[in-house]
mmCIF file of C-alpha atoms in Angstrom:
data_model
loop_
_atom_site.group_PDB
_atom_site.id
_atom_site.type_symbol
_atom_site.label_atom_id
_atom_site.label_comp_id
_atom_site.label_asym_id
_atom_site.label_seq_id
_atom_site.Cartn_x
_atom_site.Cartn_y
_atom_site.Cartn_z
ATOM 1 C CA MET A 4 0.000 0.000 0.000
ATOM 2 C CA GLU A 5 1.279 3.437 -0.950
ATOM 3 C CA ILE A 6 0.077 6.826 0.227
ATOM 4 C CA PRO A 7 -1.592 8.542 -2.758
ATOM 5 C CA ILE A 8 -0.241 11.925 -3.878
ATOM 6 C CA ILE A 9 -2.874 14.323 -5.229
ATOM 7 C CA ASP A 10 -1.941 17.407 -7.238
ATOM 8 C CA LEU A 11 -4.294 20.299 -6.535
ATOM 9 C CA SER A 12 -2.967 22.303 -9.482
ATOM 10 C CA ASN A 13 -5.101 20.126 -11.759
ATOM 11 C CA PRO A 14 -7.709 22.520 -13.232
ATOM 12 C CA ASN A 15 -10.312 19.753 -13.353
ATOM 13 C CA ASP A 16 -12.044 19.654 -9.953
ATOM 14 C CA GLU A 17 -13.955 16.493 -10.831
ATOM 15 C CA GLU A 18 -10.721 14.600 -11.457
ATOM 16 C CA ILE A 19 -9.388 15.834 -8.112
ATOM 17 C CA ALA A 20 -12.649 14.836 -6.414
ATOM 18 C CA ILE A 21 -12.381 11.288 -7.755
ATOM 19 C CA GLN A 22 -8.773 10.988 -6.592
ATOM 20 C CA LEU A 23 -9.701 12.299 -3.143
ATOM 21 C CA TRP A 24 -12.623 9.878 -2.909
ATOM 22 C CA ASN A 25 -10.476 6.878 -3.847
ATOM 23 C CA ALA A 26 -7.783 7.827 -1.345
ATOM 24 C CA ALA A 27 -10.189 8.681 1.478
ATOM 25 C CA HIS A 28 -12.299 5.560 0.927
ATOM 26 C CA ASN A 29 -9.498 3.034 0.455
ATOM 27 C CA VAL A 30 -6.526 4.324 2.460
ATOM 28 C CA GLY A 31 -7.661 7.147 4.741
ATOM 29 C CA PHE A 32 -4.379 8.981 4.088
ATOM 30 C CA PHE A 33 -3.129 11.034 1.152
ATOM 31 C CA THR A 34 -0.644 13.788 0.391
ATOM 32 C CA LEU A 35 -1.599 17.087 -1.236
ATOM 33 C CA ILE A 36 0.908 18.897 -3.451
ATOM 34 C CA ASN A 37 0.641 22.273 -5.174
ATOM 35 C CA HIS A 38 -1.809 23.359 -2.521
ATOM 36 C CA SER A 39 -2.629 26.918 -1.494
ATOM 37 C CA ILE A 40 -0.469 27.347 1.636
ATOM 38 C CA PRO A 41 2.807 29.250 1.045
ATOM 39 C CA GLN A 42 5.953 27.288 1.938
ATOM 40 C CA HIS A 43 7.488 30.316 3.639
ATOM 41 C CA GLN A 44 4.549 30.421 6.048
ATOM 42 C CA ILE A 45 5.021 26.748 6.894
ATOM 43 C CA ASP A 46 8.771 27.232 7.397
ATOM 44 C CA THR A 47 8.211 30.252 9.635
ATOM 45 C CA LEU A 48 5.794 28.345 11.853
ATOM 46 C CA PHE A 49 8.240 25.439 12.186
ATOM 47 C CA SER A 50 10.946 27.913 13.210
ATOM 48 C CA LEU A 51 8.677 29.480 15.834
ATOM 49 C CA SER A 52 7.712 26.025 17.052
ATOM 50 C CA GLU A 53 11.359 25.047 17.566
ATOM 51 C CA GLN A 54 12.002 28.304 19.419
ATOM 52 C CA PHE A 55 9.022 27.740 21.709
ATOM 53 C CA PHE A 56 9.930 24.171 22.613
ATOM 54 C CA HIS A 57 13.521 25.235 23.320
ATOM 55 C CA LEU A 58 12.303 27.664 25.992
ATOM 56 C CA ASP A 59 12.886 26.836 29.627
ATOM 57 C CA SER A 60 10.279 24.459 31.029
ATOM 58 C CA LYS A 61 9.106 27.066 33.553
ATOM 59 C CA ILE A 62 8.337 29.503 30.740
ATOM 60 C CA LYS A 63 6.407 26.928 28.707
ATOM 61 C CA HIS A 64 4.349 25.983 31.752
ATOM 62 C CA ARG A 65 3.122 29.577 32.022
ATOM 63 C CA TYR A 66 0.662 28.468 29.323
ATOM 64 C CA PRO A 67 -0.663 25.208 30.826
ATOM 65 C CA PHE A 68 -3.038 22.997 28.921
ATOM 66 C CA ASP A 69 -6.657 23.819 29.700
ATOM 67 C CA VAL A 70 -8.851 20.763 29.017
ATOM 68 C CA PRO A 71 -12.204 22.600 28.592
ATOM 69 C CA LYS A 72 -10.543 25.020 26.164
ATOM 70 C CA ASN A 73 -8.460 22.275 24.520
ATOM 71 C CA SER A 74 -5.631 24.812 24.396
ATOM 72 C CA GLY A 75 -2.194 25.411 25.846
ATOM 73 C CA TYR A 76 1.056 23.571 26.530
ATOM 74 C CA GLU A 77 1.363 19.993 27.724
ATOM 75 C CA PHE A 78 4.385 17.788 28.346
ATOM 76 C CA MET A 79 3.953 14.022 28.046
ATOM 77 C CA THR A 80 0.368 13.857 29.346
ATOM 78 C CA GLN A 81 -1.417 12.283 26.367
ATOM 79 C CA LYS A 82 -2.117 8.582 26.914
ATOM 80 C CA PRO A 83 -3.729 6.727 23.995
ATOM 81 C CA PRO A 84 -5.949 3.820 25.067
ATOM 82 C CA SER A 85 -4.047 1.584 22.633
ATOM 83 C CA THR A 86 -0.866 1.748 24.753
ATOM 84 C CA ASN A 87 -2.007 3.065 28.143
ATOM 85 C CA VAL A 88 1.356 4.818 28.476
ATOM 86 C CA VAL A 89 2.067 8.487 27.865
ATOM 87 C CA ASP A 90 3.356 9.591 24.472
ATOM 88 C CA LEU A 91 6.957 10.797 24.342
ATOM 89 C CA LYS A 92 6.091 14.250 23.068
ATOM 90 C CA GLU A 93 5.214 17.796 24.075
ATOM 91 C CA THR A 94 2.661 19.960 22.334
ATOM 92 C CA PHE A 95 1.261 23.464 22.184
ATOM 93 C CA GLN A 96 -2.349 23.649 21.079
ATOM 94 C CA VAL A 97 -4.403 26.558 19.735
ATOM 95 C CA THR A 98 -8.170 26.063 19.552
ATOM 96 C CA ALA A 99 -9.760 28.588 17.200
ATOM 97 C CA ARG A 100 -12.755 29.415 19.387
ATOM 98 C CA GLU A 101 -13.656 32.722 20.993
ATOM 99 C CA GLY A 102 -11.890 33.072 24.347
ATOM 100 C CA CYS A 103 -9.958 29.815 24.176
ATOM 101 C CA MET A 104 -6.549 31.473 23.863
ATOM 102 C CA ASP A 105 -7.070 34.195 26.493
ATOM 103 C CA ASN A 106 -3.863 34.300 28.572
ATOM 104 C CA LEU A 107 -2.447 31.332 26.655
ATOM 105 C CA TRP A 108 -0.655 32.990 23.736
ATOM 106 C CA PRO A 109 3.120 33.008 24.296
ATOM 107 C CA ASP A 110 4.414 36.432 25.326
ATOM 108 C CA ASN A 111 5.324 38.507 22.286
ATOM 109 C CA ASP A 112 8.652 39.497 23.861
ATOM 110 C CA GLU A 113 9.676 35.840 24.064
ATOM 111 C CA GLN A 114 7.998 34.681 20.855
ATOM 112 C CA PRO A 115 7.594 37.673 18.529
ATOM 113 C CA GLY A 116 5.064 37.068 15.777
ATOM 114 C CA PHE A 117 3.878 33.726 17.173
ATOM 115 C CA GLN A 118 0.198 34.628 17.443
ATOM 116 C CA GLU A 119 0.021 36.304 14.029
ATOM 117 C CA VAL A 120 1.738 33.423 12.220
ATOM 118 C CA ALA A 121 -0.355 30.791 14.016
ATOM 119 C CA MET A 122 -3.601 32.585 13.198
ATOM 120 C CA ASP A 123 -2.604 32.960 9.535
ATOM 121 C CA MET A 124 -1.823 29.246 9.375
ATOM 122 C CA ILE A 125 -5.182 28.409 10.930
ATOM 123 C CA ALA A 126 -6.986 30.555 8.344
ATOM 124 C CA ASN A 127 -5.138 29.040 5.386
ATOM 125 C CA SER A 128 -5.407 25.470 6.696
ATOM 126 C CA HIS A 129 -9.117 25.919 7.340
ATOM 127 C CA ALA A 130 -9.703 27.140 3.791
ATOM 128 C CA LEU A 131 -7.757 24.228 2.287
ATOM 129 C CA ALA A 132 -9.435 21.613 4.479
ATOM 130 C CA CYS A 133 -12.890 22.991 3.651
ATOM 131 C CA ARG A 134 -12.086 22.725 -0.041
ATOM 132 C CA VAL A 135 -11.221 19.051 0.439
ATOM 133 C CA LEU A 136 -14.486 18.535 2.354
ATOM 134 C CA SER A 137 -16.485 20.148 -0.439
ATOM 135 C CA LEU A 138 -14.857 17.951 -3.065
ATOM 136 C CA LEU A 139 -15.602 14.811 -1.045
ATOM 137 C CA GLU A 140 -19.126 15.712 0.030
ATOM 138 C CA SER A 141 -21.274 14.500 -2.881
ATOM 139 C CA ARG A 142 -19.780 10.993 -2.842
ATOM 140 C CA ALA A 143 -19.157 10.635 0.880
ATOM 141 C CA CYS A 144 -22.337 12.228 2.236
ATOM 142 C CA PRO A 145 -25.071 12.177 -0.426
ATOM 143 C CA HIS A 146 -27.693 12.305 2.345
ATOM 144 C CA VAL A 147 -26.826 15.923 3.283
ATOM 145 C CA ASP A 148 -27.514 19.149 1.412
ATOM 146 C CA ARG A 149 -24.633 20.482 -0.618
ATOM 147 C CA GLY A 150 -22.469 22.771 1.528
ATOM 148 C CA THR A 151 -23.488 21.156 4.830
ATOM 149 C CA LEU A 152 -20.002 19.944 5.708
ATOM 150 C CA GLN A 153 -18.198 23.208 5.007
ATOM 151 C CA ASN A 154 -20.876 25.213 6.819
ATOM 152 C CA ALA A 155 -20.428 23.041 9.928
ATOM 153 C CA HIS A 156 -16.781 24.044 10.416
ATOM 154 C CA HIS A 157 -15.919 27.614 11.494
ATOM 155 C CA ILE A 158 -12.988 29.311 13.187
ATOM 156 C CA TRP A 159 -12.912 31.910 15.985
ATOM 157 C CA GLY A 160 -16.648 31.828 16.679
ATOM 158 C CA GLU A 161 -18.166 30.904 20.045
ATOM 159 C CA ASP A 162 -18.870 27.385 18.778
ATOM 160 C CA GLY A 163 -15.657 26.503 16.920
ATOM 161 C CA GLN A 164 -13.510 23.458 17.612
ATOM 162 C CA CYS A 165 -10.833 23.615 14.902
ATOM 163 C CA THR A 166 -7.365 23.310 16.373
ATOM 164 C CA LEU A 167 -3.733 23.918 15.446
ATOM 165 C CA ARG A 168 -1.211 21.758 17.291
ATOM 166 C CA LEU A 169 2.559 22.186 17.346
ATOM 167 C CA LEU A 170 4.347 18.941 18.201
ATOM 168 C CA HIS A 171 7.851 18.165 19.391
ATOM 169 C CA TYR A 172 9.140 14.625 19.846
ATOM 170 C CA PRO A 173 12.372 15.036 21.847
ATOM 171 C CA THR A 174 15.556 13.088 21.336
ATOM 172 C CA VAL A 175 15.599 9.582 22.788
ATOM 173 C CA VAL A 176 18.459 8.801 25.164
ATOM 174 C CA ASN A 177 19.898 6.145 27.472
ATOM 175 C CA ALA A 178 17.689 3.110 28.192
ATOM 176 C CA GLU A 179 14.917 4.255 25.878
ATOM 177 C CA ALA A 180 17.375 4.572 22.989
ATOM 178 C CA GLU A 181 18.722 1.084 23.659
ATOM 179 C CA GLU A 182 15.215 -0.407 23.670
ATOM 180 C CA SER A 183 14.241 1.553 20.589
ATOM 181 C CA THR A 184 17.166 0.446 18.435
ATOM 182 C CA GLN A 185 17.158 -3.191 19.588
ATOM 183 C CA SER A 186 13.441 -3.831 19.110
ATOM 184 C CA ASN A 187 11.604 -4.415 15.867
ATOM 185 C CA THR A 188 9.720 -1.132 15.634
ATOM 186 C CA ASP A 189 7.428 -2.511 12.914
ATOM 187 C CA ASN A 190 5.530 -4.647 15.404
ATOM 188 C CA ASP A 191 3.629 -3.922 18.599
ATOM 189 C CA THR A 192 6.174 -5.169 21.164
ATOM 190 C CA ASN A 193 7.544 -1.740 22.099
ATOM 191 C CA THR A 194 6.685 -0.447 25.559
ATOM 192 C CA ARG A 195 7.051 3.219 24.538
ATOM 193 C CA TRP A 196 5.970 5.246 21.520
ATOM 194 C CA ARG A 197 6.546 8.775 20.386
ATOM 195 C CA CYS A 198 2.819 8.707 19.691
ATOM 196 C CA GLY A 199 0.726 5.606 20.322
ATOM 197 C CA ALA A 200 -1.654 4.203 17.749
ATOM 198 C CA HIS A 201 -4.896 6.147 17.464
ATOM 199 C CA THR A 202 -7.439 7.569 15.075
ATOM 200 C CA ASP A 203 -8.133 11.303 14.917
ATOM 201 C CA TRP A 204 -11.403 12.586 16.336
ATOM 202 C CA GLY A 205 -12.315 15.319 13.895
ATOM 203 C CA SER A 206 -13.251 15.522 10.230
ATOM 204 C CA LEU A 207 -9.894 16.032 8.519
ATOM 205 C CA THR A 208 -6.321 16.453 9.717
ATOM 206 C CA LEU A 209 -3.691 18.379 7.764
ATOM 207 C CA LEU A 210 -0.227 17.325 8.933
ATOM 208 C CA PHE A 211 2.864 19.308 8.037
ATOM 209 C CA GLN A 212 6.005 17.158 8.177
ATOM 210 C CA ARG A 213 9.633 17.876 7.338
ATOM 211 C CA VAL A 214 11.725 15.695 5.051
ATOM 212 C CA GLY A 215 14.309 13.822 7.110
ATOM 213 C CA GLU A 216 12.077 13.587 10.172
ATOM 214 C CA ASP A 217 10.366 10.256 9.606
ATOM 215 C CA GLY A 218 8.331 8.075 11.930
ATOM 216 C CA LEU A 219 4.650 8.454 11.007
ATOM 217 C CA GLU A 220 2.991 5.153 10.132
ATOM 218 C CA CYS A 221 -0.570 4.172 9.249
ATOM 219 C CA ARG A 222 -2.314 0.865 9.399
ATOM 220 C CA ARG A 223 -2.467 -1.284 6.292
ATOM 221 C CA ARG A 224 -6.058 -2.363 5.715
ATOM 222 C CA ALA A 225 -6.602 -6.089 6.269
ATOM 223 C CA VAL A 226 -7.839 -6.555 2.707
ATOM 224 C CA ASP A 227 -4.433 -5.341 1.468
ATOM 225 C CA GLU A 228 -2.242 -7.512 3.684
ATOM 226 C CA ASP A 229 -0.403 -10.463 2.247
ATOM 227 C CA VAL A 230 -0.031 -12.018 5.671
ATOM 228 C CA LYS A 231 -2.266 -10.583 8.366
ATOM 229 C CA GLY A 232 -0.731 -9.765 11.730
ATOM 230 C CA THR A 233 2.834 -9.517 10.441
ATOM 231 C CA SER A 234 5.140 -6.497 10.298
ATOM 232 C CA ALA A 235 3.497 -5.628 6.956
ATOM 233 C CA SER A 236 0.479 -4.291 8.872
ATOM 234 C CA TRP A 237 2.072 -0.832 9.269
ATOM 235 C CA VAL A 238 3.081 1.453 6.402
ATOM 236 C CA GLU A 239 5.364 4.494 6.489
ATOM 237 C CA VAL A 240 3.703 7.841 5.729
ATOM 238 C CA PRO A 241 6.771 9.708 4.497
ATOM 239 C CA PRO A 242 7.139 13.487 4.374
ATOM 240 C CA VAL A 243 6.972 14.833 0.819
ATOM 241 C CA GLU A 244 8.820 18.018 -0.060
ATOM 242 C CA GLY A 245 6.201 20.764 -0.334
ATOM 243 C CA GLY A 246 3.400 18.328 0.482
ATOM 244 C CA ILE A 247 0.780 18.154 3.229
ATOM 245 C CA THR A 248 -0.268 14.801 4.664
ATOM 246 C CA VAL A 249 -4.041 14.506 5.117
ATOM 247 C CA ASN A 250 -6.032 11.866 6.954
ATOM 248 C CA ILE A 251 -9.720 11.219 7.529
ATOM 249 C CA GLY A 252 -11.012 11.547 11.107
ATOM 250 C CA ASP A 253 -13.732 9.739 13.041
ATOM 251 C CA MET A 254 -16.285 12.567 12.711
ATOM 252 C CA LEU A 255 -16.197 12.422 8.924
ATOM 253 C CA LYS A 256 -16.202 8.626 8.975
ATOM 254 C CA ARG A 257 -19.460 8.752 10.968
ATOM 255 C CA TRP A 258 -20.947 11.497 8.784
ATOM 256 C CA SER A 259 -20.221 9.408 5.690
ATOM 257 C CA ASP A 260 -21.863 6.215 6.974
ATOM 258 C CA CYS A 261 -18.353 4.747 7.225
ATOM 259 C CA LYS A 262 -17.730 5.183 3.504
ATOM 260 C CA LEU A 263 -14.599 7.153 4.363
ATOM 261 C CA TYR A 264 -11.813 5.390 6.254
ATOM 262 C CA SER A 265 -10.435 6.832 9.509
ATOM 263 C CA ASN A 266 -7.124 5.015 9.600
ATOM 264 C CA MET A 267 -5.202 4.092 12.750
ATOM 265 C CA HIS A 268 -1.778 5.753 12.839
ATOM 266 C CA ARG A 269 1.194 6.268 15.167
ATOM 267 C CA VAL A 270 4.665 7.769 15.399
ATOM 268 C CA ARG A 271 7.183 4.991 15.952
ATOM 269 C CA MET A 272 10.296 5.171 18.077
ATOM 270 C CA PRO A 273 13.573 5.880 16.240
ATOM 271 C CA LYS A 274 15.217 2.896 14.573
ATOM 272 C CA THR A 275 18.859 4.017 14.675
ATOM 273 C CA ILE A 276 21.215 5.834 17.035
ATOM 274 C CA GLU A 277 21.249 8.693 14.534
ATOM 275 C CA GLU A 278 17.452 8.951 14.666
ATOM 276 C CA CYS A 279 17.508 8.768 18.468
ATOM 277 C CA ALA A 280 19.724 11.854 18.570
ATOM 278 C CA LYS A 281 17.323 13.887 16.432
ATOM 279 C CA SER A 282 14.096 15.612 17.438
ATOM 280 C CA ARG A 283 11.019 15.313 15.266
ATOM 281 C CA TYR A 284 8.762 18.343 14.761
ATOM 282 C CA SER A 285 5.393 18.478 13.066
ATOM 283 C CA VAL A 286 2.363 20.768 12.866
ATOM 284 C CA ALA A 287 -1.202 19.489 12.706
ATOM 285 C CA PHE A 288 -4.407 21.297 11.850
ATOM 286 C CA PHE A 289 -7.545 19.486 12.963
ATOM 287 C CA LEU A 290 -10.702 20.440 11.082
ATOM 288 C CA GLN A 291 -13.413 19.737 13.645
ATOM 289 C CA ALA A 292 -17.090 20.538 13.400
ATOM 290 C CA ASP A 293 -18.673 23.289 15.506
ATOM 291 C CA LYS A 294 -20.049 22.233 18.893
ATOM 292 C CA SER A 295 -23.656 22.635 17.801
ATOM 293 C CA ALA A 296 -23.207 20.903 14.435
ATOM 294 C CA LEU A 297 -25.308 17.768 14.156
ATOM 295 C CA ILE A 298 -23.478 14.731 12.826
ATOM 296 C CA GLU A 299 -26.148 12.783 10.959
ATOM 297 C CA ASN A 300 -25.986 9.680 8.840
ATOM 298 C CA THR A 301 -28.495 7.077 7.713
ATOM 299 C CA THR A 302 -27.813 4.455 10.383
ATOM 300 C CA ASP A 303 -26.755 6.034 13.715
ATOM 301 C CA GLU A 304 -28.487 8.323 16.177
ATOM 302 C CA ALA A 305 -27.575 11.956 15.519
ATOM 303 C CA ILE A 306 -25.086 13.503 17.925
ATOM 304 C CA THR A 307 -23.663 17.002 18.219
ATOM 305 C CA ALA A 308 -19.989 17.465 17.525
ATOM 306 C CA GLY A 309 -19.584 19.077 20.941
ATOM 307 C CA GLU A 310 -20.916 16.039 22.790
ATOM 308 C CA TYR A 311 -18.797 13.704 20.716
ATOM 309 C CA PHE A 312 -15.617 15.731 21.065
ATOM 310 C CA ALA A 313 -15.852 16.295 24.841
ATOM 311 C CA ALA A 314 -15.959 12.570 25.493
ATOM 312 C CA ARG A 315 -12.864 11.980 23.376
ATOM 313 C CA ILE A 316 -10.809 14.720 25.094
ATOM 314 C CA ASN A 317 -11.642 13.490 28.592
ATOM 315 C CA ALA A 318 -10.549 9.973 27.678
ATOM 316 C CA HIS A 319 -7.238 11.032 26.115
ATOM 317 C CA PHE A 320 -5.454 13.091 28.791
ATOM 318 C CA THR A 321 -4.007 11.789 32.036
ATOM 319 C CA GLU A 322 -5.131 13.332 35.307
#
């Protein structure tokens, strides 16, 4: 199984829509190239992210993660049910809802331009993700009126749930490095993960990765496996120069009557001493429906996105 690459410079939207449908239905992951987000903006945000995570721990903890707001800084507190151990990562999260970032933006003296760049990235990512939704809608959700999906996802209103997350996976040292390099990281015997296996909760995720910082893997669908349960069950999702990795989330899977595939994915531990000595950085934008948006399909009871999302957050963070 390979991760499809879809070129958005194609002037034929119907051809793009078919490619998106095939990728979202069969794989759940794809890479967009020639998209609308300027590379210099992406590079600037990565630079600001590195600067933030290099700050002293006391400074970063001035902006502590607030669960109801789903915003702020956290250090190794996320515990996926699949592993029941905390991920080896730290994150800073920006939820694009009115009031969520009050007193949580990094100080402009310490991180000049951080808020402006983050908000610009949220706006551009939101626009791109909504375009993908619109192109998928007629095939994935024929039971809804045209425009329903895009109109259910807003930023900076009192109901919004879209989120930008900066991620840093620190270097792996000492005993953890020894375990990481000696184990077969293609199977499930590891006791630690940079990010344990999970599906995303929202509609779509845009993931910005940097070439040379590998580790993201997604699950190979059982129908594609030559031998089920072997190391072939996980597939690398490599960074592509100038590309954005996209995956389907659980909200959109439900909305589509499971026609779209929300694929399990993880970030493996480093395989070599060289990888252990290197941090991995990424940036994720989660397109998530407004709290009041009703997720309806033809088989399940309707549920609001707010009810659905609150349950997932409470289950994901350690106390």
